[in-house]
mmCIF file of C-alpha atoms in Angstrom:
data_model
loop_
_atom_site.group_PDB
_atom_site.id
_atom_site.type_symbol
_atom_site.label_atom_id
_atom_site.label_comp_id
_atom_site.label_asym_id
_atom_site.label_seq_id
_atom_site.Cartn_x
_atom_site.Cartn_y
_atom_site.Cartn_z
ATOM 1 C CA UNK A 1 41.665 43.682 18.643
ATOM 2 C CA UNK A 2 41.668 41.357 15.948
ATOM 3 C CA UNK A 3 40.365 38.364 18.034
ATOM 4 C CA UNK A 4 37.717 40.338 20.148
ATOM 5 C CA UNK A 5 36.305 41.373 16.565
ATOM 6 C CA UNK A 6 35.820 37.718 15.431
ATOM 7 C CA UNK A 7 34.195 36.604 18.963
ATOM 8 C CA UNK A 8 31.769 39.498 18.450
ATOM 9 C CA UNK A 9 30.994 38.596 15.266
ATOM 10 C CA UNK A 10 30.475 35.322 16.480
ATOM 11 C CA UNK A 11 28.339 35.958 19.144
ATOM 12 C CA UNK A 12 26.316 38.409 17.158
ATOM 13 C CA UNK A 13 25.725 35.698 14.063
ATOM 14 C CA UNK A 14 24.246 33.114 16.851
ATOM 15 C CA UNK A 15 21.963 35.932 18.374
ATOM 16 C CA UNK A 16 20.449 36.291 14.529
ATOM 17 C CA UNK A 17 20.252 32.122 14.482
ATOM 18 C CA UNK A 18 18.701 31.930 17.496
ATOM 19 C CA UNK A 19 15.932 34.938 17.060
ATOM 20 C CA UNK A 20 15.272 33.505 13.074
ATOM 21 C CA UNK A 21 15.029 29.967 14.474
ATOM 22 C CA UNK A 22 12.778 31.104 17.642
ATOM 23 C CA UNK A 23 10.121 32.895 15.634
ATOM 24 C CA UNK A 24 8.069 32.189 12.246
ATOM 25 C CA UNK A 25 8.580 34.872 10.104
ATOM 26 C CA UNK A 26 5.983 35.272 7.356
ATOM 27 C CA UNK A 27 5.390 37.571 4.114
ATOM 28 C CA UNK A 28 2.787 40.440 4.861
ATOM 29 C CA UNK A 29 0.436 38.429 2.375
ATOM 30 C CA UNK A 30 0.149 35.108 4.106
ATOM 31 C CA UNK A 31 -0.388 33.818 7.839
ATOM 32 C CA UNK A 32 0.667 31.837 10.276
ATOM 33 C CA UNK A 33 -1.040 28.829 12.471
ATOM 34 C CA UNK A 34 0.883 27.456 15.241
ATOM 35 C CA UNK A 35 -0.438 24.940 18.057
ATOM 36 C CA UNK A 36 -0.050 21.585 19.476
ATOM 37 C CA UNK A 37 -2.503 17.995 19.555
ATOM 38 C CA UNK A 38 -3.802 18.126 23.409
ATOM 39 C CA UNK A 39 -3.337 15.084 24.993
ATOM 40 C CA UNK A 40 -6.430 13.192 26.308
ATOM 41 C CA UNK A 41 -6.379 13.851 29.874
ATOM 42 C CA UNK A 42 -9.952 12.294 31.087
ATOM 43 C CA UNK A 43 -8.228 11.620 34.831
ATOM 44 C CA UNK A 44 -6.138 15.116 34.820
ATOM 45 C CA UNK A 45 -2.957 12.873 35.245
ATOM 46 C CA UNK A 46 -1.509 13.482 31.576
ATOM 47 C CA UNK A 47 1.809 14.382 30.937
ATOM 48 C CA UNK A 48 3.311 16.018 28.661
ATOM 49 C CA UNK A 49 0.006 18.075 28.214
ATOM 50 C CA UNK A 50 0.360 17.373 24.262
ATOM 51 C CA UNK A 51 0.368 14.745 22.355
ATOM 52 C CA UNK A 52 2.009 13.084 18.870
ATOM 53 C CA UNK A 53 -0.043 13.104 15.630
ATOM 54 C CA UNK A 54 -0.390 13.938 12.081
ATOM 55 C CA UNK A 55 -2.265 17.364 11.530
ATOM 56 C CA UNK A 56 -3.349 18.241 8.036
ATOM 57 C CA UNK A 57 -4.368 21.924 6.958
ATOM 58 C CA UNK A 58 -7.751 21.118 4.487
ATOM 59 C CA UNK A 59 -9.263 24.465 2.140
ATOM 60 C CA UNK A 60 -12.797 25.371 2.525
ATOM 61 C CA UNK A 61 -15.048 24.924 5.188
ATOM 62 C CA UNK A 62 -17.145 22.083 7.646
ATOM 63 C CA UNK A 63 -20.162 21.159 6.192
ATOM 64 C CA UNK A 64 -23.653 19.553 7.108
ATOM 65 C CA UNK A 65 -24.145 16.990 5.033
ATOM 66 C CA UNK A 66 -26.542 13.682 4.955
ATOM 67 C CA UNK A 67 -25.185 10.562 5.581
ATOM 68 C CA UNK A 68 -27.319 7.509 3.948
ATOM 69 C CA UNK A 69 -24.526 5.360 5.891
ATOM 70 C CA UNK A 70 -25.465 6.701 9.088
ATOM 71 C CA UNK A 71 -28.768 7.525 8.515
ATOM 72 C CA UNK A 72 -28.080 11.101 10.376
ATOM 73 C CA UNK A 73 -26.471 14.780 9.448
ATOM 74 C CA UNK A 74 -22.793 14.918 9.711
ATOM 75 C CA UNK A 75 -20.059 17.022 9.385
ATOM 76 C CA UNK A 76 -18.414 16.575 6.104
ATOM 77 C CA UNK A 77 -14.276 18.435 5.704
ATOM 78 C CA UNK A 78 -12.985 20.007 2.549
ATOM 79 C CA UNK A 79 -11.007 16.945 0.508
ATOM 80 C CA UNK A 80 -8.207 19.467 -0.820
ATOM 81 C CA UNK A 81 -5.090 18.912 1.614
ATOM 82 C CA UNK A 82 -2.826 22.021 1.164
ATOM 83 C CA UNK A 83 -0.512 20.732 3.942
ATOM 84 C CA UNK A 84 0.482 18.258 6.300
ATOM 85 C CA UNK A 85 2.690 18.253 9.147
ATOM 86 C CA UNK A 86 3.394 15.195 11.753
ATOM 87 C CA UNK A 87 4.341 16.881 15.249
ATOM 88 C CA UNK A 88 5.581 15.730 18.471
ATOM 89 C CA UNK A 89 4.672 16.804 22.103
ATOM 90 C CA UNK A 90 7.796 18.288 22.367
ATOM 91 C CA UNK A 91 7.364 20.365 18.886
ATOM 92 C CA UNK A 92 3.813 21.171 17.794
ATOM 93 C CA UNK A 93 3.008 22.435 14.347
ATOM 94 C CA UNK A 94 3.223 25.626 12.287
ATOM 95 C CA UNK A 95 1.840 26.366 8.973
ATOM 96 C CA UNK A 96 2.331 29.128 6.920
ATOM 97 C CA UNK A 97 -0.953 29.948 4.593
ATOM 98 C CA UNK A 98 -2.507 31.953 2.140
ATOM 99 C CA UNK A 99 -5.133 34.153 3.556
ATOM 100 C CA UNK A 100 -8.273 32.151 3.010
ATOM 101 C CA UNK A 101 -10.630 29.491 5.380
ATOM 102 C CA UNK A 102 -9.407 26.191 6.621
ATOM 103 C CA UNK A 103 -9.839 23.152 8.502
ATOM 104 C CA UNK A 104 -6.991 21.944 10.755
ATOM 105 C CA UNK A 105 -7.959 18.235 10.961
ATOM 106 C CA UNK A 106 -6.113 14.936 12.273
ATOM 107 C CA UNK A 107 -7.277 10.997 12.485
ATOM 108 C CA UNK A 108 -8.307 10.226 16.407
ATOM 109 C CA UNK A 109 -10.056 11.372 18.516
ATOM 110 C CA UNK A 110 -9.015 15.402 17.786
ATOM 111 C CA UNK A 111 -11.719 17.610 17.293
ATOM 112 C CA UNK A 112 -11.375 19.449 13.512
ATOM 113 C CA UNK A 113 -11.071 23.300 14.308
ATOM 114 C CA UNK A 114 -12.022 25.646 11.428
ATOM 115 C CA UNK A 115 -10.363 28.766 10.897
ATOM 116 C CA UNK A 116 -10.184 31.796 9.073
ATOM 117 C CA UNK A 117 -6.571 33.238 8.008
ATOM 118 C CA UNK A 118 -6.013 37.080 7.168
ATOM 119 C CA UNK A 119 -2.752 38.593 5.822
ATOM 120 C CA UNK A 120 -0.615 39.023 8.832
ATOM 121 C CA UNK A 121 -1.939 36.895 11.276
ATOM 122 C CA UNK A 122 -0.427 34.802 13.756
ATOM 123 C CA UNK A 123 -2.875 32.112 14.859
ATOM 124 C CA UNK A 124 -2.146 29.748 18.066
ATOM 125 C CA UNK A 125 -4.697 26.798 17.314
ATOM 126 C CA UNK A 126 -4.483 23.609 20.221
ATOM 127 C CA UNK A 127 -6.237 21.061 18.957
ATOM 128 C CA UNK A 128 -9.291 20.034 21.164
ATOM 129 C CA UNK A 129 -8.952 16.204 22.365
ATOM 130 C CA UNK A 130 -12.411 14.286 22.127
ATOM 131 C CA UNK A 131 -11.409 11.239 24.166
ATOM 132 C CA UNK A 132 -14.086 11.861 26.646
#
């Protein structure tokens, strides 16, 4: 009895590890971003379908700005990092937030994606590849 007790146990402690590891659990007050880089795939042919990078999570919002450099209007991203992941194509990235507006942005040719995080959300954010 003894020894069917402990391989229950067992089995019941690596269901818990398994379901805590398999999903991001998050306080009612914040939110959660999860996504991957997409790969450039120009001729279709790419695989995996996602790519390595760094992704960094930015506060505030894209804005229109004048460039004296470029003589044009570009887009100018929040400076304040709040945090910074480097992902795989195998793993992709998850961020657990404040509520609040954000920028998910990356150096390459990934397009920044702005967001807007409310208490309880669960966001799935691919970054957009601008190779083409």
């Amino acid at each position: 009895m003894r020894r069917w007790r402990r391989l229950l146990d067992g089995v019941l402690a690596s269901i818990v590890a398994v379901s805590l590891t398999a999903a991001t659990i998050a306080p009612a007050t914040r939110g959660v971003v999860t996504g991957h880089l997409i790969a450039c795939d120009a001729l279709g042919l790419t695989h995996p379908a996602y790519a390595d990078g760094m992704v960094s999570v930015l506060r505030g919002e894209i804005r229109l700005a004048y460039s004296d450099k470029d003589n044009a209007v570009v887009e100018a991203l929040p400076t304040e990092v709040v945090a910074r992941q480097s992902v795989s194509a195998d793993n992709g990235y998850t961020f657990i937030l404040d509520p609040g507006r954000y920028v998910l942005a990356t150096p390459g040719p990934w397009i920044s994606t702005a967001i807007t995080l409310n208490p309880g959300d669960h966001l799935r954010v691919d970054m957009p590849n601008g190779c083409i």
